[in-house]
Structure formats: structure tokens, C-alpha cells
PDB file of C-alpha atoms in Angstrom:
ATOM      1  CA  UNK A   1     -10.573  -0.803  13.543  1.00  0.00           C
ATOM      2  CA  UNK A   2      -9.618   0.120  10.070  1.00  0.00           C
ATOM      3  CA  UNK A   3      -6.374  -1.168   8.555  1.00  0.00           C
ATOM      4  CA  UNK A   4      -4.403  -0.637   5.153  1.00  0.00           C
ATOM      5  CA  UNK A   5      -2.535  -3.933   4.381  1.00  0.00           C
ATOM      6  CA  UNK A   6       0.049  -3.610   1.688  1.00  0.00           C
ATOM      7  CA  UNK A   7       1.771  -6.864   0.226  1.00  0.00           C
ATOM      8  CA  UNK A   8       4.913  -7.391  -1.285  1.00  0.00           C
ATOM      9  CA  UNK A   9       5.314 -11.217  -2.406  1.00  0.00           C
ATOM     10  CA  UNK A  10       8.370 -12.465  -5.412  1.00  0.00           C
ATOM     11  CA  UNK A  11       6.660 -13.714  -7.923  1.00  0.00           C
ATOM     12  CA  UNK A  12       9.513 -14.930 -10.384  1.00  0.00           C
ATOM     13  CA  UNK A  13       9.189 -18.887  -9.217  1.00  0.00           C
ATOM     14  CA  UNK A  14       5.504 -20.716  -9.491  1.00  0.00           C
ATOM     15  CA  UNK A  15       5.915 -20.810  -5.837  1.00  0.00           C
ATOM     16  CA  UNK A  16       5.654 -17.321  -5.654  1.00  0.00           C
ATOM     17  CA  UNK A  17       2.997 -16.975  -8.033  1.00  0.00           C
ATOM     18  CA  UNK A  18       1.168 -19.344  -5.819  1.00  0.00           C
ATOM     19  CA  UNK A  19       1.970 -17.642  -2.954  1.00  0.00           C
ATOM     20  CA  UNK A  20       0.440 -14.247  -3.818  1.00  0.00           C
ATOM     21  CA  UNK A  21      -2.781 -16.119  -5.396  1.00  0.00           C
ATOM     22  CA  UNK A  22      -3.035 -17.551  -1.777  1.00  0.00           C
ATOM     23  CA  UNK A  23      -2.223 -14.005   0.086  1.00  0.00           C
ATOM     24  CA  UNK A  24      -5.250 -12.139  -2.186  1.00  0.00           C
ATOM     25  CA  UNK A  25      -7.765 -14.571  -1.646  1.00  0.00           C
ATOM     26  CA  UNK A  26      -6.838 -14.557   2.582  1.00  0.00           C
ATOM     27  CA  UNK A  27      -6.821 -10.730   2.086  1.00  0.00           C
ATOM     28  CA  UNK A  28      -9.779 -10.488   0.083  1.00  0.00           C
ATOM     29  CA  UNK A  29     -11.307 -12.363   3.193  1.00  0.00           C
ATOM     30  CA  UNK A  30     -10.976  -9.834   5.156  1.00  0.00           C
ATOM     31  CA  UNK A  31     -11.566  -6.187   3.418  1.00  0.00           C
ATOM     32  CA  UNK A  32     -11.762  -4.550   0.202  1.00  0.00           C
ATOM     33  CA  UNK A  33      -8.851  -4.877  -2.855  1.00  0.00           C
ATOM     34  CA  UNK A  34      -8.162  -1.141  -3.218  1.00  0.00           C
ATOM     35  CA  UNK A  35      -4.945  -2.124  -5.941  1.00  0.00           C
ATOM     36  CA  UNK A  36      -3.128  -4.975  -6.615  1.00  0.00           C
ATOM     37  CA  UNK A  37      -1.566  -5.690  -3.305  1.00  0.00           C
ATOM     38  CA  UNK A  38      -3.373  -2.783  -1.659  1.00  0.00           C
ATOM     39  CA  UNK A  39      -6.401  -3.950   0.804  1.00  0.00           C
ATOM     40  CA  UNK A  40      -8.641  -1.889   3.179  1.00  0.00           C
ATOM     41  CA  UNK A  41      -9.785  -3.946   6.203  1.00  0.00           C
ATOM     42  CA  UNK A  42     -12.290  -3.365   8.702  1.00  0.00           C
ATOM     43  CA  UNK A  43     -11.781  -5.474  11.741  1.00  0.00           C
ATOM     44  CA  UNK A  44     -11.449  -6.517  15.125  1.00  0.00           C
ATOM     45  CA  UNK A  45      -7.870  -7.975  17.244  1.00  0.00           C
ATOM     46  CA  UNK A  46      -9.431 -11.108  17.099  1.00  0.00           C
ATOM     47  CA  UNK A  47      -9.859 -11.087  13.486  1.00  0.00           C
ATOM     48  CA  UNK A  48      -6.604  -9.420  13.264  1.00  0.00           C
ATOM     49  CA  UNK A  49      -4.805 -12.376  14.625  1.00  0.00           C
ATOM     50  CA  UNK A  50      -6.126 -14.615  12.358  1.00  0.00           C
ATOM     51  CA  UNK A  51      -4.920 -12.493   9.229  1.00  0.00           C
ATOM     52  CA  UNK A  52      -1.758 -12.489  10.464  1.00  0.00           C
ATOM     53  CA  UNK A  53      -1.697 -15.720  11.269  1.00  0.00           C
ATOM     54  CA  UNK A  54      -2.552 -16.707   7.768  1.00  0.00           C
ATOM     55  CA  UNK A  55      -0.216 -14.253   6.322  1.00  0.00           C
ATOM     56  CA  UNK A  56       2.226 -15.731   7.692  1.00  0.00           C
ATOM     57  CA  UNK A  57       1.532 -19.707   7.418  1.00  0.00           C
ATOM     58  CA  UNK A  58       1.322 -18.440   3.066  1.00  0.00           C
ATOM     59  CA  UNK A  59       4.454 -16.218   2.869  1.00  0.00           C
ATOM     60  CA  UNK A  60       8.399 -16.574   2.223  1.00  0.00           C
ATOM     61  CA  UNK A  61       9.747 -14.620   5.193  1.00  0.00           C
ATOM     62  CA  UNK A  62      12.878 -14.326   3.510  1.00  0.00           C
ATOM     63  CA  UNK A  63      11.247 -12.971   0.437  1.00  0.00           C
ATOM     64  CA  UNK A  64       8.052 -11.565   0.765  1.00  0.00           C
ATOM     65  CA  UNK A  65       6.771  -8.650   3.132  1.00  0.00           C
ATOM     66  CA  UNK A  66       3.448  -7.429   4.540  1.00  0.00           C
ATOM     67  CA  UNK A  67       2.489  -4.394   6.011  1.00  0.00           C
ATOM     68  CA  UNK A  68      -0.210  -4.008   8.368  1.00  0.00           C
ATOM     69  CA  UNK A  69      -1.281  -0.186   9.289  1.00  0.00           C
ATOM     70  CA  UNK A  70      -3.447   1.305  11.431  1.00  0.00           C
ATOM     71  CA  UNK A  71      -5.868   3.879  10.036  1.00  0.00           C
ATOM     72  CA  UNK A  72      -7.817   6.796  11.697  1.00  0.00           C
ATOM     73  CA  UNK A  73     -11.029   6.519  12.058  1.00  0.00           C
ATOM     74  CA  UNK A  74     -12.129   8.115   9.144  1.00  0.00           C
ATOM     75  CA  UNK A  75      -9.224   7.005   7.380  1.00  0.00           C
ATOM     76  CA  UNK A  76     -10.915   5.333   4.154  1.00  0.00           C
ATOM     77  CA  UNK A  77     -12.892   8.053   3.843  1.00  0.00           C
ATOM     78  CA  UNK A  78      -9.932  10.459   3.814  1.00  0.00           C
ATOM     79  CA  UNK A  79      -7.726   8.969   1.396  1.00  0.00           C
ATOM     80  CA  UNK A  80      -6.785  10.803  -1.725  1.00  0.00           C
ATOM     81  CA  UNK A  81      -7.138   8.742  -4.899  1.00  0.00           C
ATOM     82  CA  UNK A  82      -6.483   9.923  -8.433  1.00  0.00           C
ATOM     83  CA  UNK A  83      -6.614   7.891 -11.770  1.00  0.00           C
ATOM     84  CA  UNK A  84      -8.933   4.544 -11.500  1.00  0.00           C
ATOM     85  CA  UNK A  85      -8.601   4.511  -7.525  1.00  0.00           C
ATOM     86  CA  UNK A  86     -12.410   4.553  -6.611  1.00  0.00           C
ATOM     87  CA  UNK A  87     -14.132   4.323  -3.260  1.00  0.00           C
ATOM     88  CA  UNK A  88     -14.991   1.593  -1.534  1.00  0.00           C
ATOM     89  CA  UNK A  89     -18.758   1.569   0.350  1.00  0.00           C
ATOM     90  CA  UNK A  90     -16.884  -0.426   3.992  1.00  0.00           C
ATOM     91  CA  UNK A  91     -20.369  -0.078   5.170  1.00  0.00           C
ATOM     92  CA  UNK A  92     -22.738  -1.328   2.381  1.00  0.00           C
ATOM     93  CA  UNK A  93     -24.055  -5.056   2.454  1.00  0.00           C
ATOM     94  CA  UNK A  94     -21.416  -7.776   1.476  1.00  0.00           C
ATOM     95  CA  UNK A  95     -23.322  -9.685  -2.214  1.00  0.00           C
ATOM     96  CA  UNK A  96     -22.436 -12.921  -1.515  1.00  0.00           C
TER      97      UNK A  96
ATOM     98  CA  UNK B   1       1.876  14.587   8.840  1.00  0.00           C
ATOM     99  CA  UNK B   2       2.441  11.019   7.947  1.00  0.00           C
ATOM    100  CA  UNK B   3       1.374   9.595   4.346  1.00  0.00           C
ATOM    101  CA  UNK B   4       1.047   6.515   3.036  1.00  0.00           C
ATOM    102  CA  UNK B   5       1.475   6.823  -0.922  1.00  0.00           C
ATOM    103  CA  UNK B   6       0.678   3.426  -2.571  1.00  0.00           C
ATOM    104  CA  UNK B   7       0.078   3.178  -6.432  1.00  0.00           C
ATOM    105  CA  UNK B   8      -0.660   0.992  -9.319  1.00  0.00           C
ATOM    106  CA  UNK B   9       1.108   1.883 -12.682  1.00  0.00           C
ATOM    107  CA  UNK B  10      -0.114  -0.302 -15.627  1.00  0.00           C
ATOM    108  CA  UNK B  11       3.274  -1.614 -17.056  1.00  0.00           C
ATOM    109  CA  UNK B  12       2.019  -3.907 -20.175  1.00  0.00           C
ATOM    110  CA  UNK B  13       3.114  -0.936 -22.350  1.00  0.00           C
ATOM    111  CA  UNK B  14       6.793   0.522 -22.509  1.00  0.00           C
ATOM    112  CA  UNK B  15       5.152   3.870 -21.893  1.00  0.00           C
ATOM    113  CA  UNK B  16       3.341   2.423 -18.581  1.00  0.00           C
ATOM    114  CA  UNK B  17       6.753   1.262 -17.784  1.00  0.00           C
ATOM    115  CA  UNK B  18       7.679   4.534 -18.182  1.00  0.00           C
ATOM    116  CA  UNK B  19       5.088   6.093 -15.792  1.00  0.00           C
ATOM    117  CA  UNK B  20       5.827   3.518 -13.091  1.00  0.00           C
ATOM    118  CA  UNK B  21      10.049   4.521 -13.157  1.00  0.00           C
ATOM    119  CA  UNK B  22       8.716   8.267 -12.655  1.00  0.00           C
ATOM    120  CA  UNK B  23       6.667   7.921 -10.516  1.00  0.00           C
ATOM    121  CA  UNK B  24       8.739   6.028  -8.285  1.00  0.00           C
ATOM    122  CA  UNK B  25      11.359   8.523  -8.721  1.00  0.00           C
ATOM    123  CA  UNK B  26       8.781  11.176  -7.707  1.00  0.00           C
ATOM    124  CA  UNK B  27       7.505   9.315  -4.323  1.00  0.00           C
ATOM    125  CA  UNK B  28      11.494   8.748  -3.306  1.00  0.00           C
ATOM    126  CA  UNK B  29      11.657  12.298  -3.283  1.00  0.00           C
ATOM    127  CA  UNK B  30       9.453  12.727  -0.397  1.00  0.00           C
ATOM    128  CA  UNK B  31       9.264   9.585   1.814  1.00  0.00           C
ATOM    129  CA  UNK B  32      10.469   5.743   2.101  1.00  0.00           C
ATOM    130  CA  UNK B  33       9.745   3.023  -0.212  1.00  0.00           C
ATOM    131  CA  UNK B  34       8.669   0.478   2.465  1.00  0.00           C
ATOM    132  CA  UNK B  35       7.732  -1.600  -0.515  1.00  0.00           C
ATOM    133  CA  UNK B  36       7.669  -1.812  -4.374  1.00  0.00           C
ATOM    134  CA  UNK B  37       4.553   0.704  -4.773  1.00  0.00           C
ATOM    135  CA  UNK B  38       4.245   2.190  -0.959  1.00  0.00           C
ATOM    136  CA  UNK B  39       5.950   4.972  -0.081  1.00  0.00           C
ATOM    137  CA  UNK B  40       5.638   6.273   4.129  1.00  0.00           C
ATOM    138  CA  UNK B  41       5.982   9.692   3.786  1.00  0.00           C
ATOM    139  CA  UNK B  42       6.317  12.732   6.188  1.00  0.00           C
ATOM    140  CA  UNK B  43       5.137  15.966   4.548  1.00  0.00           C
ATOM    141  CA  UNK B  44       3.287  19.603   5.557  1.00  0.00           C
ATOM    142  CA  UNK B  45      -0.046  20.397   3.300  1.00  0.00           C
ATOM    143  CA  UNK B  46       2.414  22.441   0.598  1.00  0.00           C
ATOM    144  CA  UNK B  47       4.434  19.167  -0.190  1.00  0.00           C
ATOM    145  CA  UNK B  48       1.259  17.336  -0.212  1.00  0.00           C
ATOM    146  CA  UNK B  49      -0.460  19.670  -2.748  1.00  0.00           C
ATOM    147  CA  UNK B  50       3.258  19.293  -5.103  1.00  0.00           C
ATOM    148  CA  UNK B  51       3.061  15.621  -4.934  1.00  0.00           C
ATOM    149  CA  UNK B  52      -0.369  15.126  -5.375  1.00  0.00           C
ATOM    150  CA  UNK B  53       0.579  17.695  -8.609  1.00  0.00           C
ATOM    151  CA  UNK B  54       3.346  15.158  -9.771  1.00  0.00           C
ATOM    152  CA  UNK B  55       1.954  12.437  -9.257  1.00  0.00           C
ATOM    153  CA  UNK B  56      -1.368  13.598 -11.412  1.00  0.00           C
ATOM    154  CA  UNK B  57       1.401  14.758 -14.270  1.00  0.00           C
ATOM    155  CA  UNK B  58       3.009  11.205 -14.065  1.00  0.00           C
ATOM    156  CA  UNK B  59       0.046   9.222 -14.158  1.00  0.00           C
ATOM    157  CA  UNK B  60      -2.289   7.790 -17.181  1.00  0.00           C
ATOM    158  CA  UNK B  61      -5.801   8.676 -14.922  1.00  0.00           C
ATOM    159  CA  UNK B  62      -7.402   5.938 -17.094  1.00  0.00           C
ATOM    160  CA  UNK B  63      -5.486   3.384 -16.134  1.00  0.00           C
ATOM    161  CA  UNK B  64      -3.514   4.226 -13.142  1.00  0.00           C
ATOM    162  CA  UNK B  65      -3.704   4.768  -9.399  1.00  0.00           C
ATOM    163  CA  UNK B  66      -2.749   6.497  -6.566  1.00  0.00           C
ATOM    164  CA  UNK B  67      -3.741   6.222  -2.881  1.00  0.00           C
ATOM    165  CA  UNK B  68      -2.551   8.352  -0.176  1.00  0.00           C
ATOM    166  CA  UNK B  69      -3.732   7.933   3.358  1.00  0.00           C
ATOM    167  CA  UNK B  70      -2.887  10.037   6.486  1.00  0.00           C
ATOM    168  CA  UNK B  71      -1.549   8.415   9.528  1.00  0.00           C
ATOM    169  CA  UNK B  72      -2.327   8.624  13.231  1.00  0.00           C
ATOM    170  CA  UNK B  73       0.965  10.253  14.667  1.00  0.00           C
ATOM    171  CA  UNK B  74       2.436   7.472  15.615  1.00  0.00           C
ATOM    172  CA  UNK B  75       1.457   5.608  12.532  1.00  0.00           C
ATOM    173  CA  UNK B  76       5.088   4.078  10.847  1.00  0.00           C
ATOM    174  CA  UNK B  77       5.595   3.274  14.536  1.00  0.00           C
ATOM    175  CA  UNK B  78       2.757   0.846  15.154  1.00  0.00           C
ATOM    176  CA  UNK B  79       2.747  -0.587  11.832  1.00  0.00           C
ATOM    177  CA  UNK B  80       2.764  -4.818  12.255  1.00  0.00           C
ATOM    178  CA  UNK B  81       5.519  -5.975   9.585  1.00  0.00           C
ATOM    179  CA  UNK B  82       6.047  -9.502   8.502  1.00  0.00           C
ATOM    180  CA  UNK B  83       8.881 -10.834   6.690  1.00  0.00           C
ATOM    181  CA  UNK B  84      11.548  -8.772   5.176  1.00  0.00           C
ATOM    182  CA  UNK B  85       9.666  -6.065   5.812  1.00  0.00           C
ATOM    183  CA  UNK B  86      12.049  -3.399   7.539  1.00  0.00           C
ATOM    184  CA  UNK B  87      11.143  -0.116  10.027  1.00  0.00           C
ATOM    185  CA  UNK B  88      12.605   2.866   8.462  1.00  0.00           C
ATOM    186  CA  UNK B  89      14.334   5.710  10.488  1.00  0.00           C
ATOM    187  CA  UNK B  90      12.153   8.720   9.525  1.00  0.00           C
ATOM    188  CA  UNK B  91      13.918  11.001  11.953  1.00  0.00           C
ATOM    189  CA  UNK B  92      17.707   9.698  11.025  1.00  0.00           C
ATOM    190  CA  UNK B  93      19.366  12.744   8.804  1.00  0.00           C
ATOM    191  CA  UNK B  94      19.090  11.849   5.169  1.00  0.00           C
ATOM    192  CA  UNK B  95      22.262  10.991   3.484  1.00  0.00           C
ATOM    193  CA  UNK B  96      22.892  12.178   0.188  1.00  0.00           C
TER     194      UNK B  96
END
């Protein structure tokens, strides 16, 4: 399935810095870093359960929020981006 | 339809800051801010076209960006939300 996760974390304490260092590199596990706290994920539940599982083991629930949405299945391919939004090839080889 | 508008404004620069307060004025005029830059939005093809408009006006193309993806129907519904991430009543009446 295709998701869009969005992250809000606080970043005015260290902790919080450290928290959203730890929340991009999960994320960046995962899918492609569209903006700052904007990721596009391809996955399956299983994999799905472990990102939230993460997500939540690295964020302040009292502070921080993430947002987990389902796309269409051409949804990446449908977005509208202006300014330095560029597409991302979901299907090309991963250079490790 | 349902939108979701996320965007990155380059704020280093008092102008930039700039940008990002209009542009955040522009997106609360058609949807939800469900978090600092992402906006759920419910909008016919006409609105869509005058956003995408504004938001291309607001926006340094350079350096900014601007996502918007469509929704399956029951998209805001199904969304998974951790932390203080709230659901927002889309079909309550608006108060102004």
C-alpha cells in the first residue's frame, strides 16, 4: 500500500531535537523524504506495524504527532507539487 | 474531494518567514491544519485550481514546496494518528 506520513515533533528542548533526528532516520527506513517531515511509504501491514511501533517507542505523546494516511493507488503519482517538490521514482532500485 | 496540502517554506530569511505566515493563512482558508505544514482539505476542481493559484503566488518556486495529494473518500477517516494528533470534524458547520 502507499502511505503519506506527516510528522510533527517540538523541537525547542535537545530532547526534541533528538527525537525528530530519531523519527527521520525510522521514516527514512521506510519510504522516500518528500519535505522535511513529509515521507512517501510503500509498504505492507506487517511493515506498517513496525513503523508505528517505532514511531511511537521515539515520540512525546504529549507533544509530538504523526499522521499516517492512506493513499490511492496511484496516489504518488498524482500529487501536485510546485516549487522544489520533485518526484520520487517508488519503483527504481534502492543505491545502497 | 479530499486534499492533503503539505508544504515547506524556507524561513532563514524574514521574507521566507513571510511566505510561510501567507501561506498558512491561504491553506486555513480551505481546509484543517492537522499539523504545522498539513492542511486536510475538502474542495471541488474550481477551489483546487484557486489554491493551487495562491499558493504558486505565495511561494519562492526555488526554494519552496508544495504537495497536494487526493484522498480515497474516506481518507481523514482512516488516517492512523499518534500522539496529540487530533480527528477534525470536516462535516461540523464552520464557526466564524
Amino acid at each position: 500500500m502507499q502511505l503519506l506520513l506527516t510528522y510533527d515533533v517540538v523541537t525547542t528542548t535537545p530532547e526534541g531535537r533528538r527525537r525528530l533526528r530519531k523519527m527521520a532516520k525510522l521514516c527514512e527506513g521506510y519510504g522516500h523524504r518528500v519535505q522535511k517531515s513529509v515521507f512517501e511509504i510503500v509498504c505492507d501491514d506487517a511493515e506498517l506495524l513496525t513503523l508505528l511501533d517505532g514511531a511511537t517507542r521515539i515520540m512525546d505523546a504529549s507533544a509530538d504527532s504523526v499522521r499516517i494516511y492512506r493513499l490511492p493507488a496511484n496516489g504518488f503519482a498524482a500529487v501536485h507539487r510546485l516549487g522544489v517538490a520533485e518526484p520520487v521514482p517508488h519503483t527504481d532500485p534502492l543505491i545502497m
